[in-house]
Amino acid sequence: NAISKVSNSIVAKMAEYSIEKKDIETQNFNVYPNYDYNAGNRIIGYRGNTTLNIKVKDAKLVGEIAKAATQAGATEIQNTR
């Protein structure tokens, strides 16, 4: 599915920065139905999201890694510390 493809793309991109899989964890995975309220609340598809927590050991690389994650499909970056 699309969520898995984006997540896998981000994980692959992080490998280019020597971030190991053990430093990437899925925190949330949500799937919600999309309804057509004009057709009697019929489900017409699904939408979803996932949250990845990525541990970056070199603080100087945070900006570059955030940019790489968005290029790989991430749509939101939060809690950089």
Coordinates of N, CA, C and O in Angstrom, one line a residue:
N1 N 0.8 -1.2 0.0 CA 0.0 0.0 0.0 C 0.9 1.2 0.0 O 2.1 1.2 0.2
A2 N 0.3 2.4 -0.2 CA 1.0 3.6 -0.3 C 1.8 4.0 0.9 O 2.9 4.5 0.9
I3 N 1.2 3.7 2.1 CA 1.8 4.1 3.4 C 3.1 3.3 3.5 O 4.1 3.8 3.9
S4 N 3.0 2.0 3.2 CA 4.2 1.1 3.3 C 5.3 1.6 2.4 O 6.5 1.6 2.7
K5 N 4.9 1.9 1.1 CA 5.9 2.3 0.1 C 6.6 3.6 0.6 O 7.8 3.7 0.5
V6 N 5.9 4.6 1.1 CA 6.6 5.8 1.6 C 7.5 5.5 2.8 O 8.6 5.9 2.9
S7 N 7.0 4.7 3.7 CA 7.8 4.3 4.9 C 9.1 3.6 4.5 O 10.2 3.9 5.0
N8 N 8.9 2.7 3.6 CA 10.1 1.9 3.1 C 11.1 2.9 2.4 O 12.3 2.7 2.5
S9 N 10.5 3.8 1.6 CA 11.4 4.8 0.9 C 12.2 5.7 1.9 O 13.3 5.9 1.7
I10 N 11.5 6.1 3.0 CA 12.2 6.9 4.0 C 13.3 6.0 4.7 O 14.4 6.5 4.9
V11 N 13.0 4.8 5.1 CA 14.0 3.9 5.7 C 15.2 3.7 4.8 O 16.3 3.8 5.2
A12 N 14.9 3.5 3.5 CA 16.0 3.4 2.6 C 16.9 4.6 2.5 O 18.1 4.6 2.4
K13 N 16.2 5.8 2.5 CA 16.9 7.1 2.4 C 17.8 7.3 3.6 O 18.9 7.8 3.6
M14 N 17.2 6.9 4.8 CA 18.0 7.0 6.1 C 19.2 6.2 6.1 O 20.3 6.5 6.6
A15 N 19.2 5.0 5.4 CA 20.4 4.2 5.3 C 21.5 4.9 4.6 O 22.7 4.6 4.9
E16 N 21.2 5.8 3.7 CA 22.2 6.6 3.0 C 23.0 7.5 4.0 O 24.1 8.0 3.7
Y17 N 22.4 7.8 5.1 CA 23.0 8.6 6.2 C 23.5 7.7 7.3 O 23.8 8.2 8.4
S18 N 23.7 6.4 7.1 CA 24.1 5.4 8.1 C 23.2 5.3 9.3 O 23.7 5.0 10.4
I19 N 22.0 5.6 9.1 CA 21.0 5.4 10.2 C 20.5 4.0 10.1 O 20.0 3.6 9.1
E20 N 20.7 3.2 11.1 CA 20.4 1.8 11.1 C 18.9 1.6 11.4 O 18.2 2.5 12.0
K21 N 18.4 0.5 10.9 CA 17.0 0.2 11.1 C 16.6 0.2 12.6 O 15.5 0.5 13.0
K22 N 17.5 -0.2 13.5 CA 17.2 -0.2 14.9 C 17.0 1.2 15.5 O 16.4 1.3 16.6
D23 N 17.4 2.2 14.7 CA 17.2 3.6 15.2 C 16.0 4.2 14.5 O 15.8 5.4 14.6
I24 N 15.2 3.4 13.9 CA 13.9 3.9 13.3 C 12.8 3.0 13.8 O 12.8 1.8 13.7
E25 N 11.8 3.7 14.4 CA 10.7 2.9 15.0 C 9.4 3.5 14.5 O 9.2 4.7 14.4
T26 N 8.4 2.6 14.3 CA 7.1 3.1 13.9 C 6.3 3.4 15.3 O 6.3 2.5 16.1
Q27 N 5.9 4.6 15.4 CA 5.1 5.0 16.6 C 3.6 4.9 16.4 O 2.9 4.6 17.4
N28 N 3.1 5.2 15.3 CA 1.7 5.1 15.0 C 1.5 4.6 13.6 O 2.3 4.9 12.7
F29 N 0.4 3.9 13.4 CA -0.1 3.5 12.1 C -1.6 3.6 12.1 O -2.2 2.9 12.9
N30 N -2.2 4.4 11.3 CA -3.6 4.6 11.4 C -4.2 4.5 10.0 O -3.6 5.0 9.0
V31 N -5.4 3.9 9.9 CA -6.1 3.8 8.6 C -7.6 4.2 8.9 O -8.1 3.7 9.9
Y32 N -8.1 5.1 8.1 CA -9.4 5.6 8.3 C -10.2 5.4 7.0 O -9.7 5.6 5.9
P33 N -11.5 5.1 7.1 CA -12.3 5.0 5.9 C -12.7 6.4 5.4 O -12.8 7.3 6.1
N34 N -12.8 6.5 4.0 CA -13.3 7.7 3.4 C -14.7 7.4 3.0 O -15.0 6.4 2.4
Y35 N -15.6 8.2 3.4 CA -17.0 8.0 3.1 C -17.6 9.0 2.1 O -17.1 10.1 2.0
D36 N -18.5 8.5 1.3 CA -19.3 9.3 0.4 C -20.6 9.6 1.1 O -21.5 8.7 1.1
Y37 N -20.7 10.7 1.7 CA -21.9 11.1 2.5 C -23.1 11.3 1.6 O -24.2 11.3 2.1
N38 N -22.9 11.6 0.3 CA -24.0 11.8 -0.6 C -24.6 10.5 -1.1 O -25.6 10.5 -1.8
A39 N -23.9 9.4 -0.8 CA -24.3 8.1 -1.3 C -24.7 7.2 -0.1 O -24.4 6.0 -0.1
G40 N -25.2 7.8 0.9 CA -25.6 7.0 2.1 C -24.5 6.5 2.9 O -24.6 5.4 3.4
N41 N -23.5 7.3 3.1 CA -22.4 7.0 4.0 C -21.6 5.7 3.5 O -21.1 5.0 4.3
R42 N -21.5 5.6 2.2 CA -20.8 4.4 1.6 C -19.3 4.7 1.7 O -18.8 5.8 1.4
I43 N -18.6 3.6 2.1 CA -17.1 3.7 2.1 C -16.6 3.7 0.7 O -16.9 2.7 -0.1
I44 N -15.8 4.7 0.3 CA -15.3 4.7 -1.1 C -13.8 4.5 -1.1 O -13.2 4.6 -2.2
G45 N -13.2 4.3 0.0 CA -11.7 4.1 0.0 C -11.2 4.3 1.4 O -12.0 4.5 2.4
Y46 N -9.9 4.4 1.5 CA -9.3 4.6 2.9 C -8.1 5.5 2.8 O -7.5 5.7 1.7
R47 N -7.8 6.2 3.9 CA -6.7 7.0 4.0 C -6.0 6.7 5.3 O -6.5 6.0 6.1
G48 N -4.7 7.0 5.3 CA -4.0 6.6 6.5 C -2.7 7.4 6.7 O -2.3 8.2 5.9
N49 N -2.1 7.2 7.8 CA -0.8 7.8 8.1 C 0.0 6.9 9.0 O -0.5 6.0 9.7
T50 N 1.3 7.2 9.1 CA 2.2 6.5 10.0 C 3.2 7.5 10.6 O 3.5 8.5 9.9
T51 N 3.6 7.3 11.8 CA 4.6 8.2 12.4 C 5.9 7.3 12.6 O 5.8 6.3 13.2
L52 N 7.0 7.8 12.1 CA 8.3 7.2 12.3 C 9.1 8.0 13.2 O 9.2 9.3 13.1
N53 N 9.7 7.4 14.2 CA 10.7 8.1 15.1 C 12.1 7.7 14.6 O 12.4 6.5 14.7
I54 N 12.8 8.7 14.2 CA 14.2 8.4 13.7 C 15.2 9.0 14.6 O 15.2 10.3 14.8
K55 N 16.1 8.2 15.1 CA 17.2 8.7 16.0 C 18.4 9.1 15.2 O 19.0 8.3 14.5
V56 N 18.7 10.4 15.2 CA 19.8 11.0 14.5 C 20.9 11.3 15.5 O 20.7 12.1 16.4
K57 N 22.1 10.6 15.4 CA 23.1 10.8 16.4 C 24.0 12.0 16.2 O 24.6 12.5 17.1
D58 N 24.0 12.5 15.0 CA 24.8 13.7 14.7 C 23.9 14.9 14.5 O 23.2 15.1 13.4
A59 N 23.8 15.8 15.5 CA 22.8 16.9 15.4 C 23.0 17.8 14.2 O 22.1 18.4 13.8
K60 N 24.3 17.9 13.7 CA 24.5 18.7 12.6 C 23.8 18.3 11.3 O 23.7 19.0 10.4
L61 N 23.4 17.0 11.3 CA 22.8 16.4 10.1 C 21.3 16.5 10.1 O 20.6 16.1 9.2
V62 N 20.7 17.0 11.2 CA 19.2 16.9 11.4 C 18.5 17.6 10.2 O 17.6 17.1 9.6
G63 N 18.9 18.8 9.8 CA 18.3 19.5 8.7 C 18.4 18.8 7.4 O 17.4 18.7 6.7
E64 N 19.6 18.3 7.1 CA 19.8 17.6 5.9 C 19.0 16.3 5.9 O 18.4 15.9 4.8
I65 N 18.9 15.6 7.0 CA 18.1 14.3 7.1 C 16.6 14.6 7.0 O 15.9 13.9 6.3
A66 N 16.2 15.7 7.6 CA 14.8 16.1 7.4 C 14.4 16.4 6.0 O 13.4 15.9 5.5
K67 N 15.3 17.1 5.3 CA 15.1 17.3 3.9 C 15.0 16.0 3.1 O 14.2 15.8 2.2
A68 N 15.9 15.1 3.4 CA 16.0 13.8 2.7 C 14.7 13.0 2.9 O 14.2 12.4 2.0
A69 N 14.2 13.1 4.2 CA 13.0 12.4 4.5 C 11.8 12.9 3.7 O 11.0 12.2 3.2
T70 N 11.7 14.2 3.6 CA 10.6 14.8 2.8 C 10.7 14.5 1.3 O 9.8 14.2 0.6
Q71 N 12.0 14.4 0.8 CA 12.2 14.0 -0.6 C 11.8 12.5 -0.8 O 11.4 12.2 -1.9
A72 N 11.9 11.7 0.3 CA 11.5 10.3 0.2 C 10.0 10.1 0.4 O 9.5 9.0 0.3
G73 N 9.2 11.2 0.8 CA 7.8 11.1 0.9 C 7.2 11.6 2.2 O 6.0 11.6 2.3
A74 N 8.0 11.9 3.2 CA 7.5 12.4 4.5 C 6.8 13.7 4.2 O 7.2 14.5 3.4
T75 N 5.6 13.9 4.9 CA 4.9 15.1 4.7 C 4.9 16.0 5.9 O 4.4 17.1 5.8
E76 N 5.5 15.5 7.0 CA 5.5 16.3 8.2 C 6.8 15.9 9.0 O 7.0 14.7 9.2
I77 N 7.5 16.9 9.6 CA 8.6 16.7 10.4 C 8.3 17.3 11.8 O 7.9 18.5 11.8
Q78 N 8.4 16.6 12.9 CA 8.1 17.1 14.2 C 9.2 16.8 15.2 O 9.9 15.8 15.0
N79 N 9.2 17.6 16.3 CA 10.0 17.3 17.4 C 11.4 17.0 17.2 O 12.0 16.0 17.6
T80 N 12.1 17.8 16.4 CA 13.5 17.7 16.2 C 14.2 18.2 17.4 O 14.0 19.3 17.9
R81 N 15.0 17.3 18.1 CA 15.7 17.7 19.2 C 17.0 16.9 19.4 O 17.1 15.9 18.8

